[in-house]
Coordinates of N, CA and C in Angstrom, one line a residue:
M23 N 8.1 35.9 -16.6 CA 8.8 35.5 -17.7 C 9.9 34.1 -17.6
S24 N 9.7 33.3 -18.5 CA 10.7 32.0 -18.5 C 12.0 32.5 -18.9
E25 N 13.0 31.5 -18.4 CA 14.5 31.8 -18.6 C 14.7 32.0 -20.1
R26 N 14.0 31.0 -21.2 CA 14.7 31.1 -22.3 C 14.0 32.5 -23.0
L27 N 12.9 33.3 -22.7 CA 12.6 34.3 -23.3 C 13.8 35.6 -22.8
R28 N 13.8 35.4 -21.1 CA 14.7 36.4 -20.7 C 16.3 36.3 -21.5
V29 N 16.8 35.2 -21.7 CA 17.9 35.0 -22.5 C 18.1 35.5 -24.0
A30 N 16.7 35.4 -24.7 CA 16.7 35.6 -26.1 C 16.4 37.3 -26.1
M31 N 15.9 37.8 -25.3 CA 15.4 39.4 -24.8 C 17.1 39.8 -25.1
E32 N 17.8 39.6 -23.9 CA 19.0 39.9 -24.0 C 20.0 39.8 -25.2
R33 N 20.0 38.4 -25.7 CA 20.9 38.3 -26.8 C 19.9 39.6 -27.9
L34 N 18.8 40.0 -28.3 CA 18.2 40.7 -29.3 C 18.6 41.9 -28.7
Q35 N 18.7 42.6 -27.6 CA 19.2 43.7 -27.2 C 20.8 44.0 -27.7
R36 N 21.5 42.7 -27.3 CA 23.2 43.1 -28.1 C 23.2 43.3 -29.3
V37 N 22.5 42.4 -30.2 CA 22.4 42.6 -31.7 C 22.2 44.1 -31.9
L38 N 20.8 44.1 -31.7 CA 20.2 45.8 -31.7 C 21.3 46.9 -31.6
R39 N 21.9 46.8 -30.0 CA 23.2 47.7 -29.8 C 24.1 47.8 -30.8
S40 N 24.6 46.6 -31.2 CA 25.7 46.5 -32.3 C 25.7 47.0 -33.7
R41 N 24.5 47.1 -34.1 CA 24.0 47.6 -35.5 C 24.2 48.9 -35.2
P42 N 24.0 50.0 -36.9 CA 24.4 51.2 -36.8 C 22.8 51.6 -36.5
K43 N 23.0 52.7 -36.0 CA 21.5 53.6 -35.7 C 21.1 54.2 -36.6
R44 N 20.0 53.8 -37.6 CA 19.3 54.4 -38.8 C 17.9 54.5 -38.1
P45 N 17.2 55.5 -38.8 CA 15.8 55.9 -38.5 C 15.1 54.3 -38.6
R46 N 15.3 53.7 -39.7 CA 14.6 52.7 -40.0 C 14.7 51.7 -39.0
G47 N 16.2 51.3 -38.5 CA 16.5 50.6 -37.4 C 15.6 50.7 -36.0
R48 N 15.6 52.2 -36.0 CA 14.8 52.7 -34.7 C 13.3 52.1 -34.5
V49 N 12.7 52.2 -35.9 CA 11.2 52.0 -36.3 C 11.3 50.1 -35.8
V50 N 12.2 49.6 -36.2 CA 12.2 48.1 -36.3 C 12.4 47.8 -34.6
T51 N 13.3 48.2 -34.1 CA 13.6 48.2 -32.7 C 12.0 48.4 -31.9
A52 N 11.8 49.4 -32.0 CA 10.6 49.6 -31.1 C 9.2 48.5 -31.3
L53 N 9.5 48.3 -32.9 CA 8.3 47.4 -33.0 C 8.5 46.3 -32.3
V54 N 9.8 45.6 -32.6 CA 10.4 44.1 -31.5 C 10.1 44.2 -30.0
C55 N 10.5 45.4 -29.5 CA 10.2 45.6 -28.1 C 8.3 45.5 -27.4
V56 N 7.6 46.0 -28.8 CA 6.1 46.2 -28.4 C 5.7 44.7 -28.7
V57 N 6.5 43.9 -29.2 CA 6.0 42.3 -29.2 C 6.3 41.7 -28.4
I58 N 7.7 41.9 -27.8 CA 8.2 41.1 -26.5 C 7.6 41.5 -25.6
G59 N 6.8 42.8 -25.5 CA 6.0 43.4 -24.4 C 4.7 42.4 -24.2
L60 N 4.3 42.3 -25.3 CA 3.1 41.4 -25.5 C 3.2 40.2 -24.9
M61 N 4.1 39.8 -25.5 CA 4.5 38.1 -25.4 C 4.5 38.1 -23.6
I62 N 5.1 39.0 -23.0 CA 5.1 39.0 -21.3 C 4.4 39.1 -21.0
S63 N 3.3 40.1 -21.3 CA 1.8 40.2 -20.7 C 1.1 39.2 -20.7
V64 N 1.0 38.3 -21.8 CA 0.4 37.3 -22.0 C 0.6 36.2 -21.3
S65 N 2.0 35.9 -21.1 CA 2.7 34.6 -20.0 C 2.0 35.2 -19.0
S66 N 2.1 36.4 -18.3 CA 1.6 36.8 -17.0 C 0.4 36.5 -16.7
L67 N -0.1 36.9 -17.8 CA -1.8 36.8 -17.9 C -2.1 35.0 -17.6
N68 N -1.9 34.6 -18.4 CA -1.6 33.1 -18.4 C -1.5 32.1 -17.0
A69 N 0.0 33.0 -16.3 CA 0.4 32.3 -15.1 C -0.4 32.3 -13.9
R70 N -0.9 33.9 -14.3 CA -1.6 34.3 -13.0 C -1.3 34.2 -11.7
G71 N 0.2 34.3 -11.9 CA 1.2 34.4 -10.6 C 1.4 32.8 -10.1
F72 N 1.2 32.1 -10.7 CA 1.2 30.2 -10.3 C 2.7 29.6 -11.6
D73 N 2.9 28.6 -10.9 CA 3.9 27.9 -11.8 C 3.2 27.2 -13.0
L74 N 3.7 27.7 -14.3 CA 3.2 27.2 -15.4 C 3.3 25.6 -15.7
R75 N 4.3 25.1 -15.0 CA 4.5 23.8 -15.1 C 4.5 22.9 -13.6
P76 N 3.3 22.8 -13.2 CA 3.1 22.4 -11.7 C 3.3 20.7 -11.8
G77 N 3.4 20.4 -13.0 CA 3.2 18.6 -12.7 C 4.2 18.0 -12.0
R78 N 5.2 18.6 -11.8 CA 6.2 17.9 -11.0 C 6.1 17.8 -9.4
N79 N 5.6 19.1 -9.1 CA 5.1 18.7 -7.5 C 3.9 18.1 -7.3
T80 N 2.8 18.4 -8.5 CA 1.8 17.5 -8.4 C 1.9 15.6 -8.2
Q81 N 3.1 15.5 -9.0 CA 3.3 14.2 -8.9 C 4.2 13.8 -7.8
L82 N 4.9 14.2 -7.2 CA 5.4 14.4 -6.0 C 4.3 14.1 -5.0
M83 N 3.7 15.2 -4.5 CA 2.4 14.7 -3.7 C 1.7 13.5 -3.9
D84 N 1.7 12.7 -5.2 CA 1.3 11.8 -5.7 C 1.8 10.5 -5.1
V85 N 3.2 10.6 -5.4 CA 4.1 9.9 -4.7 C 4.1 9.6 -3.1
I86 N 4.2 10.8 -2.3 CA 3.9 11.0 -0.9 C 2.7 10.0 -0.6
R87 N 1.5 10.5 -1.0 CA 0.1 10.0 -0.8 C 0.3 8.3 -0.8
D88 N 0.7 8.0 -1.9 CA 0.9 6.4 -2.5 C 1.7 5.6 -1.1
G89 N 3.0 6.7 -0.9 CA 3.6 5.8 0.2 C 3.0 5.9 1.3
S90 N 2.1 6.8 1.8 CA 1.5 7.1 2.8 C 0.9 5.9 3.1
R91 N -0.1 5.4 1.9 CA -1.4 4.6 1.6 C -0.4 3.1 2.1
R92 N 0.5 2.8 1.3 CA 1.1 1.7 1.2 C 1.6 1.5 2.9
N93 N 2.2 2.5 3.7 CA 3.0 2.3 5.0 C 1.6 1.8 5.8
A94 N 0.4 2.2 5.7 CA -0.5 2.1 6.3 C -0.9 0.4 6.1
D95 N -0.8 -0.1 5.1 CA -1.4 -1.3 4.6 C -0.5 -2.3 4.8
L96 N 0.7 -2.1 4.9 CA 1.9 -2.9 5.2 C 1.6 -3.3 7.0
T97 N 1.2 -1.9 7.6 CA 1.1 -2.2 9.0 C -0.1 -2.7 9.4
H98 N -1.1 -2.5 8.9 CA -2.2 -3.7 9.1 C -2.1 -5.1 8.6
E99 N -1.2 -5.3 7.6 CA -0.9 -6.6 7.2 C 0.0 -7.3 8.3
V100 N 1.2 -6.3 8.7 CA 1.9 -6.9 10.0 C 0.9 -7.6 11.0
A101 N -0.1 -6.4 11.4 CA -0.9 -6.7 12.4 C -1.8 -8.0 12.3
T102 N -2.0 -8.2 11.5 CA -3.0 -9.5 11.0 C -2.4 -10.8 10.7
V103 N -0.8 -10.7 10.3 CA -0.1 -11.8 10.4 C 0.3 -12.4 11.9
R104 N 0.8 -11.2 12.3 CA 0.5 -11.3 13.9 C -0.2 -12.3 14.5
A105 N -1.4 -11.6 14.3 CA -2.7 -12.5 14.9 C -2.6 -13.8 14.4
E106 N -2.5 -14.2 13.3 CA -2.4 -15.2 12.7 C -1.6 -16.4 13.4
V107 N -0.3 -15.4 13.7 CA 1.0 -16.5 14.3 C 0.4 -16.9 15.7
D108 N -0.2 -16.0 16.7 CA -0.4 -16.2 17.7 C -1.5 -17.5 17.8
E109 N -2.5 -17.3 16.9 CA -3.5 -18.2 17.0 C -3.2 -19.4 16.5
L110 N -1.9 -19.8 16.0 CA -1.1 -21.0 15.3 C -0.7 -21.5 16.6
A111 N 0.1 -20.5 17.3 CA 1.0 -20.9 18.4 C -0.3 -21.6 19.6
T112 N -1.4 -21.1 19.8 CA -2.5 -21.3 20.7 C -2.6 -22.8 20.5
R113 N -3.3 -23.2 19.2 CA -3.8 -24.3 18.6 C -2.6 -25.3 18.7
A114 N -1.3 -24.9 18.4 CA -0.2 -26.3 18.8 C -0.1 -26.7 19.9
G115 N -0.8 -26.1 20.8 CA -0.9 -26.3 22.1 C 0.8 -26.2 23.1
A116 N 1.3 -25.3 22.8 CA 2.9 -25.1 23.5 C 2.5 -25.8 24.7
E117 N 4.1 -25.8 25.1 CA 4.2 -26.6 26.8 C 4.0 -25.1 27.5
P118 N 3.5 -25.4 29.0 CA 3.1 -24.2 29.6 C 4.4 -23.3 29.7
D119 N 5.6 -23.7 30.1 CA 6.6 -23.0 30.4 C 6.9 -22.0 29.0
V120 N 6.8 -22.6 28.2 CA 7.1 -22.0 26.6 C 6.2 -20.9 26.5
S121 N 4.9 -21.2 26.5 CA 3.9 -20.4 26.6 C 3.8 -19.1 27.5
G122 N 4.5 -19.2 28.4 CA 4.6 -18.3 29.8 C 5.8 -17.2 29.3
R123 N 6.8 -18.2 28.6 CA 7.8 -17.1 27.9 C 7.3 -16.3 26.7
L124 N 6.7 -17.4 26.5 CA 6.1 -16.0 24.7 C 4.9 -14.9 25.4
A125 N 4.3 -15.3 26.5 CA 3.4 -14.3 27.0 C 4.5 -13.0 27.6
Q126 N 5.4 -13.3 28.4 CA 6.1 -12.3 29.1 C 6.5 -11.5 27.9
T127 N 7.3 -12.1 26.6 CA 8.1 -11.6 25.6 C 6.9 -11.0 24.9
G128 N 5.9 -11.1 24.7 CA 4.9 -10.6 23.9 C 4.5 -9.2 24.7
W129 N 4.4 -9.3 26.0 CA 4.2 -8.1 27.0 C 5.3 -7.2 27.0
H130 N 6.5 -7.5 27.0 CA 7.9 -6.4 26.9 C 7.7 -5.8 25.7
A131 N 7.6 -6.7 24.6 CA 7.3 -6.4 23.3 C 6.4 -5.3 22.5
G132 N 5.3 -5.3 23.5 CA 4.1 -4.4 22.9 C 3.5 -5.1 22.4
A133 N 3.1 -6.3 22.1 CA 2.4 -7.2 21.0 C 1.3 -7.4 21.9
D134 N 1.3 -7.1 22.9 CA -0.3 -7.5 23.6 C -1.1 -6.1 23.9
P135 N -2.3 -5.9 23.7 CA -3.1 -4.8 24.2 C -2.9 -4.8 25.9
V136 N -3.1 -3.8 26.4 CA -3.1 -3.6 27.8 C -3.9 -2.5 28.6
T137 N -4.4 -2.8 29.9 CA -5.5 -1.9 30.3 C -5.0 -2.0 31.7
G138 N -5.1 -0.5 32.3 CA -4.8 -0.5 33.8 C -4.8 1.2 34.2
P139 N -4.6 1.1 35.3 CA -4.5 2.9 35.9 C -3.5 3.5 35.6
G140 N -3.3 4.7 35.5 CA -1.9 5.6 35.3 C -1.8 6.8 35.2
F141 N -1.0 7.4 34.5 CA -1.2 8.9 34.1 C -0.8 9.6 33.3
T142 N -1.6 10.8 32.8 CA -1.3 11.3 31.5 C -0.7 12.6 31.6
V143 N 0.3 13.1 30.8 CA 0.5 14.2 30.6 C 0.5 15.0 29.1
I144 N 0.1 16.1 28.9 CA -0.4 16.7 27.8 C 0.5 18.1 27.4
L145 N 1.3 18.2 26.5 CA 2.4 19.4 26.0 C 1.6 19.8 24.8
T146 N 1.9 21.5 25.2 CA 1.2 22.1 23.7 C 1.9 23.1 23.7
D147 N 2.1 23.9 22.1 CA 2.8 24.9 21.9 C 2.3 26.3 22.6
A148 N 3.2 27.3 22.9 CA 2.5 28.4 23.2 C 1.4 29.1 22.0
P149 N 0.7 29.7 22.4 CA -0.3 30.4 21.1 C 0.6 31.2 19.9
S150 N 0.3 31.1 19.0 CA 1.0 32.3 17.8 C 1.1 33.4 17.9
S151 N 0.3 34.0 18.9 CA 0.0 35.5 19.3 C 1.3 35.5 20.4
V152 N 1.5 34.7 21.3 CA 2.8 35.1 21.9 C 3.9 35.5 21.4
S153 N 4.4 36.5 21.7 CA 6.0 36.9 21.3 C 6.3 37.8 22.5
V154 N 7.6 37.2 23.0 CA 8.3 37.8 24.2 C 9.6 38.3 23.4
A155 N 9.9 39.5 23.7 CA 11.2 40.4 23.6 C 12.4 39.6 23.9
G156 N 13.4 39.3 22.5 CA 14.6 38.6 23.4 C 14.7 37.3 23.7
I157 N 13.3 36.7 23.5 CA 12.9 35.3 23.7 C 13.0 34.6 22.1
D158 N 13.9 33.6 21.8 CA 13.8 32.7 20.5 C 12.5 32.1 20.3
E159 N 12.0 32.5 19.2 CA 10.4 31.8 18.8 C 10.5 30.2 19.0
D160 N 11.9 29.3 19.0 CA 12.0 28.1 19.1 C 11.9 27.8 20.5
L161 N 11.8 28.6 21.6 CA 11.3 28.3 22.7 C 10.4 28.1 23.0
L162 N 9.2 28.4 22.4 CA 7.8 28.8 22.4 C 7.1 27.8 21.7
V163 N 7.8 26.4 21.3 CA 7.2 25.1 21.1 C 7.8 23.8 21.8
V164 N 6.8 22.9 21.6 CA 7.5 21.5 22.2 C 8.5 21.1 21.2
H165 N 9.4 20.4 22.1 CA 10.6 19.6 21.2 C 10.7 18.2 21.7
Q166 N 11.2 17.2 20.8 CA 11.4 16.4 20.9 C 11.8 15.9 22.6
Q167 N 12.9 16.7 22.9 CA 13.6 16.4 24.2 C 12.5 16.4 25.3
D168 N 11.4 17.3 25.4 CA 10.6 17.7 26.3 C 9.3 16.2 26.1
I169 N 9.1 15.7 25.2 CA 8.4 14.5 25.0 C 9.7 13.3 26.0
Q170 N 10.4 13.5 25.3 CA 11.1 12.3 25.8 C 11.7 12.2 27.4
A171 N 11.6 13.6 28.0 CA 11.9 13.7 29.3 C 10.7 13.4 29.9
V172 N 9.4 13.3 29.7 CA 8.2 13.0 30.2 C 8.1 11.5 30.0
A173 N 8.7 11.0 28.7 CA 8.9 9.3 28.7 C 9.5 8.7 29.8
N174 N 10.7 9.2 29.7 CA 11.7 9.0 30.7 C 11.3 9.1 32.1
V175 N 11.0 10.0 32.7 CA 10.3 9.7 34.2 C 9.4 8.7 34.1
F176 N 8.4 8.5 33.0 CA 7.5 7.3 33.5 C 7.8 6.2 33.6
W177 N 8.8 5.6 32.6 CA 9.7 4.4 32.9 C 10.6 4.4 34.0
A178 N 11.1 5.5 34.3 CA 12.1 5.3 35.8 C 11.1 5.2 36.7
A179 N 10.1 5.5 37.2 CA 8.7 5.6 38.0 C 8.3 4.0 37.8
G180 N 8.5 3.0 37.0 CA 8.2 2.0 36.9 C 6.6 1.5 35.9
A181 N 6.9 2.6 35.3 CA 6.0 2.3 34.1 C 5.8 1.0 33.7
E182 N 4.3 0.5 33.1 CA 4.3 -1.0 32.4 C 4.2 -1.0 31.0
A183 N 3.7 0.5 30.7 CA 3.5 0.2 29.3 C 2.9 2.1 29.2
M184 N 3.3 2.6 27.7 CA 3.1 3.9 27.7 C 2.7 3.9 25.8
T185 N 1.7 5.1 25.8 CA 1.4 5.6 24.4 C 1.7 6.8 24.3
I186 N 2.3 7.5 23.0 CA 2.5 8.8 22.8 C 1.6 9.2 21.5
Q187 N 0.6 10.2 21.6 CA -0.2 10.3 20.4 C -1.3 9.3 20.2
G188 N -1.1 8.3 21.1 CA -2.2 7.1 21.0 C -1.5 5.8 20.4
Q189 N -0.1 6.0 20.0 CA 0.6 4.9 19.7 C 1.5 4.3 20.9
R190 N 1.6 3.1 20.4 CA 2.1 2.4 21.7 C 3.8 2.6 21.5
V191 N 4.5 2.7 22.6 CA 5.7 2.7 22.5 C 6.5 1.4 23.3
V192 N 7.6 1.3 22.1 CA 8.3 0.0 22.3 C 9.8 0.5 22.7
A193 N 10.4 -0.5 22.4 CA 11.9 -0.6 22.7 C 12.3 0.2 21.2
T194 N 12.0 0.0 20.3 CA 12.3 0.6 19.4 C 11.8 2.0 18.5
T195 N 11.0 2.6 19.8 CA 10.4 3.8 19.4 C 11.2 4.8 19.4
G196 N 11.3 5.6 18.2 CA 11.9 7.0 18.0 C 11.4 8.2 18.2
I197 N 11.9 9.5 19.0 CA 11.0 10.4 18.8 C 11.9 11.4 18.3
K198 N 11.2 12.0 17.0 CA 12.0 12.9 16.2 C 11.3 14.0 16.3
C199 N 12.1 15.3 15.8 CA 11.8 16.5 15.6 C 12.0 16.9 14.5
V200 N 10.9 17.2 13.2 CA 10.9 17.2 11.8 C 10.2 18.6 11.8
G201 N 10.8 19.7 11.7 CA 10.1 20.8 11.0 C 9.2 21.3 12.3
N202 N 8.0 21.7 12.1 CA 7.3 22.1 13.2 C 6.1 21.1 13.5
S203 N 6.8 20.0 13.4 CA 6.1 18.8 14.0 C 7.0 17.6 14.5
V204 N 6.3 16.4 15.6 CA 7.1 15.5 15.6 C 6.8 14.3 15.0
V205 N 7.7 13.3 14.6 CA 7.3 12.0 13.9 C 7.6 11.0 14.9
L206 N 6.7 10.2 14.9 CA 6.7 8.8 15.8 C 6.5 7.6 14.8
H207 N 7.1 6.6 14.3 CA 7.0 5.6 13.7 C 6.9 6.0 12.5
G208 N 7.5 7.2 11.9 CA 7.1 7.3 10.9 C 6.2 8.3 10.4
T209 N 5.4 8.7 11.3 CA 3.9 9.5 11.0 C 4.2 10.9 12.0
P210 N 4.0 11.8 11.0 CA 4.4 13.3 11.5 C 2.8 13.6 12.9
Y211 N 3.2 14.1 13.8 CA 2.3 14.8 14.6 C 2.1 16.1 15.1
A212 N 1.5 16.8 15.2 CA 1.3 18.2 15.7 C 0.7 18.0 17.1
P213 N 1.0 19.1 17.7 CA 0.4 19.6 19.3 C -0.8 19.6 19.2
P214 N -1.6 19.2 20.3 CA -0.9 18.8 21.7 C -0.4 17.5 21.5
Y215 N 0.9 16.9 22.3 CA 1.3 16.0 22.5 C 0.6 15.2 23.9
V216 N 0.4 14.0 23.8 CA -0.2 13.5 24.7 C 0.5 12.2 25.2
I217 N 1.1 11.9 26.5 CA 2.1 11.0 26.7 C 1.1 10.4 27.8
S218 N 1.0 9.4 27.8 CA 0.3 8.3 28.9 C 0.5 6.9 29.0
A219 N 0.8 6.7 30.5 CA 1.7 5.6 31.1 C 0.4 4.6 31.9
I220 N 0.4 3.5 31.9 CA 0.2 2.7 32.7 C 1.0 2.2 33.9
G221 N 0.6 2.4 35.2 CA 1.6 2.2 36.3 C 0.9 2.8 37.8
D222 N 1.4 2.4 38.7 CA 1.4 3.0 40.0 C 1.2 4.8 39.9
P223 N -0.2 4.9 40.0 CA -0.3 6.7 39.9 C 0.3 7.3 40.4
D224 N 0.3 7.0 42.0 CA 1.1 7.3 43.2 C 2.4 7.8 42.6
L225 N 3.0 6.7 42.1 CA 5.0 6.6 42.0 C 4.8 7.7 40.8
L226 N 3.8 7.8 39.7 CA 4.1 8.4 38.5 C 3.9 9.8 39.0
A227 N 3.3 10.3 39.8 CA 2.8 11.6 40.1 C 4.1 12.2 41.1
E228 N 4.4 11.1 41.8 CA 5.6 11.8 42.5 C 6.9 12.0 41.5
A229 N 7.2 11.0 40.6 CA 8.1 11.3 39.8 C 8.4 12.5 38.9
L230 N 6.7 12.7 38.5 CA 6.9 13.9 37.7 C 7.2 15.2 38.5
T231 N 6.7 15.1 39.7 CA 7.0 16.4 40.9 C 8.3 16.5 41.0
A232 N 9.2 15.6 41.1 CA 10.8 15.5 41.2 C 11.8 15.8 40.2
S233 N 11.3 15.4 39.0 CA 12.0 15.5 37.9 C 12.5 17.2 37.9
T234 N 13.8 17.2 37.9 CA 14.3 18.6 37.5 C 14.3 19.2 36.5
Y235 N 14.1 18.4 35.2 CA 13.8 18.7 33.8 C 12.5 19.3 33.8
L236 N 11.4 18.5 34.6 CA 10.4 19.2 34.1 C 9.8 20.2 35.2
K237 N 10.8 20.1 36.3 CA 10.3 21.6 37.0 C 10.7 22.8 36.4
V238 N 11.6 22.9 35.4 CA 12.3 24.1 34.8 C 11.4 24.1 33.7
Y239 N 10.8 22.8 33.1 CA 10.1 22.9 32.0 C 8.5 23.7 32.4
R240 N 7.9 23.6 33.5 CA 6.8 23.9 34.0 C 6.8 25.3 34.1
Q241 N 8.2 25.9 34.8 CA 8.2 27.6 34.9 C 8.2 27.8 33.7
H242 N 9.1 27.4 32.7 CA 9.0 28.0 31.2 C 7.8 28.0 31.0
A243 N 6.7 27.1 31.0 CA 5.5 27.0 30.6 C 4.7 28.2 31.2
E244 N 4.8 28.3 32.5 CA 4.1 29.2 33.0 C 4.3 30.7 32.5
A245 N 5.7 30.5 32.6 CA 6.1 32.3 32.1 C 5.9 32.2 30.6
Y246 N 5.5 31.7 29.6 CA 5.7 31.9 28.4 C 4.4 31.3 27.6
N247 N 3.1 30.9 28.6 CA 2.3 30.7 28.0 C 2.1 29.1 27.4
L248 N 3.0 28.4 27.8 CA 3.1 27.2 26.9 C 2.1 26.1 27.7
G249 N 1.3 24.9 27.2 CA 0.5 24.1 27.5 C 1.2 23.3 28.4
Y250 N 0.7 23.1 29.8 CA 1.5 21.8 30.4 C 0.0 21.1 31.3
Q251 N -0.1 19.8 30.6 CA -1.4 19.4 32.4 C -1.2 18.3 32.2
Q252 N -1.2 17.5 33.6 CA -1.0 16.4 33.7 C -2.2 15.9 34.7
K253 N -2.5 14.4 34.7 CA -4.2 13.9 35.2 C -4.0 12.3 35.5
R254 N -4.6 12.1 36.6 CA -4.3 10.7 37.0 C -5.5 10.0 36.3
E255 N -5.5 8.7 35.5 CA -6.1 7.9 35.0 C -6.5 7.3 35.7
G256 N -7.9 6.8 36.1 CA -8.6 5.6 36.6 C -8.4 4.4 35.5
S257 N -8.6 4.1 34.5 CA -8.4 3.2 33.6 C -7.9 3.9 32.4
L258 N -6.8 3.2 31.8 CA -6.4 3.1 30.6 C -6.2 2.3 29.6
R259 N -6.7 2.0 28.7 CA -6.4 0.7 27.6 C -5.3 1.5 26.2
F260 N -4.3 0.4 26.5 CA -3.3 0.9 25.0 C -3.3 -0.6 23.9
P261 N -3.7 -0.2 23.1 CA -3.2 -1.2 21.7 C -2.0 -1.7 21.8
A262 N -1.9 -2.7 20.9 CA -0.9 -3.7 20.6 C -0.1 -2.9 19.6
F263 N 1.3 -2.9 19.9 CA 2.1 -2.3 18.8 C 1.7 -3.2 17.4
A264 N 1.6 -2.3 16.5 CA 1.1 -2.8 15.1 C 2.1 -2.6 13.8
G265 N 3.5 -2.0 14.8 CA 4.7 -1.8 13.9 C 5.5 -2.9 13.3
A266 N 6.5 -2.8 12.7 CA 7.6 -3.6 12.4 C 8.4 -3.3 13.4
V267 N 9.3 -4.9 14.3 CA 9.9 -4.8 15.3 C 11.0 -4.8 15.1
E268 N 11.8 -5.0 14.0 CA 13.3 -5.2 13.5 C 14.1 -3.8 13.4
L269 N 15.0 -4.1 14.0 CA 16.1 -3.1 14.4 C 16.6 -2.6 13.0
Q270 N 16.8 -1.2 12.9 CA 17.3 -0.5 11.5 C 18.4 0.0 12.0
Y271 N 19.8 0.0 11.2 CA 20.7 0.7 11.6 C 21.6 1.0 10.5
A272 N 22.3 1.7 10.8 CA 23.5 2.2 9.6 C 25.2 2.0 10.3
A273 N 26.0 1.4 9.3 CA 27.0 1.0 10.2 C 28.2 1.6 9.2
A274 N 29.5 2.2 9.4 CA 30.5 2.6 8.4 C 31.1 1.3 7.9
S275 N 31.3 1.7 6.4 CA 32.0 0.9 5.7 C 33.3 1.0 5.8

């Protein structure tokens, strides 16, 4: 029942109660109630349990979809322009020392694809059927800090490059929990979360084993059926980072 119809009914009831009760008035009141009841029934049948004015939600979803497409287009455009700049720099025949510095900067910025051996860790939420008395359900899912812990272990062990969910990790990469997903470079991801690093596999494996945080996480995963897998990789290939590299921050005024 709409808000206007409800208000009108209440106003009509107050008016009817304030009038003297006469036989004819009772008949009119009964007829009015019947008409209102019919109006409510017709409204309910037309709605069928749904919003009679869904246009606002539809428009919002369209805006989100348009924004996502625009973001993907801009990311592709950035990658294309970056490739053109690299080609022009090569044609210009930069001095050897300048070229070396540019290559090193590109490596650290994640602007170049890389290949090499390494290690992969996969984190997964506990199945929805798992329910442990006295344990908060929030502890049965993978969080930002769990992914960040694996990434930090890899970096500390000398990883040369890294990806999360296939996206290249760079200095400006942020990992954020939003609802039941993890957002990376503005894109939400659901589990399983795949963190891969290129580096010395032996050093990466030792660091994973020695990490105090991951020791506790593995015990927790075993107790509550969360997924934890790690595997040595003979060869990994990571794409170049395709997003914007400008820093964005907020400052108090």
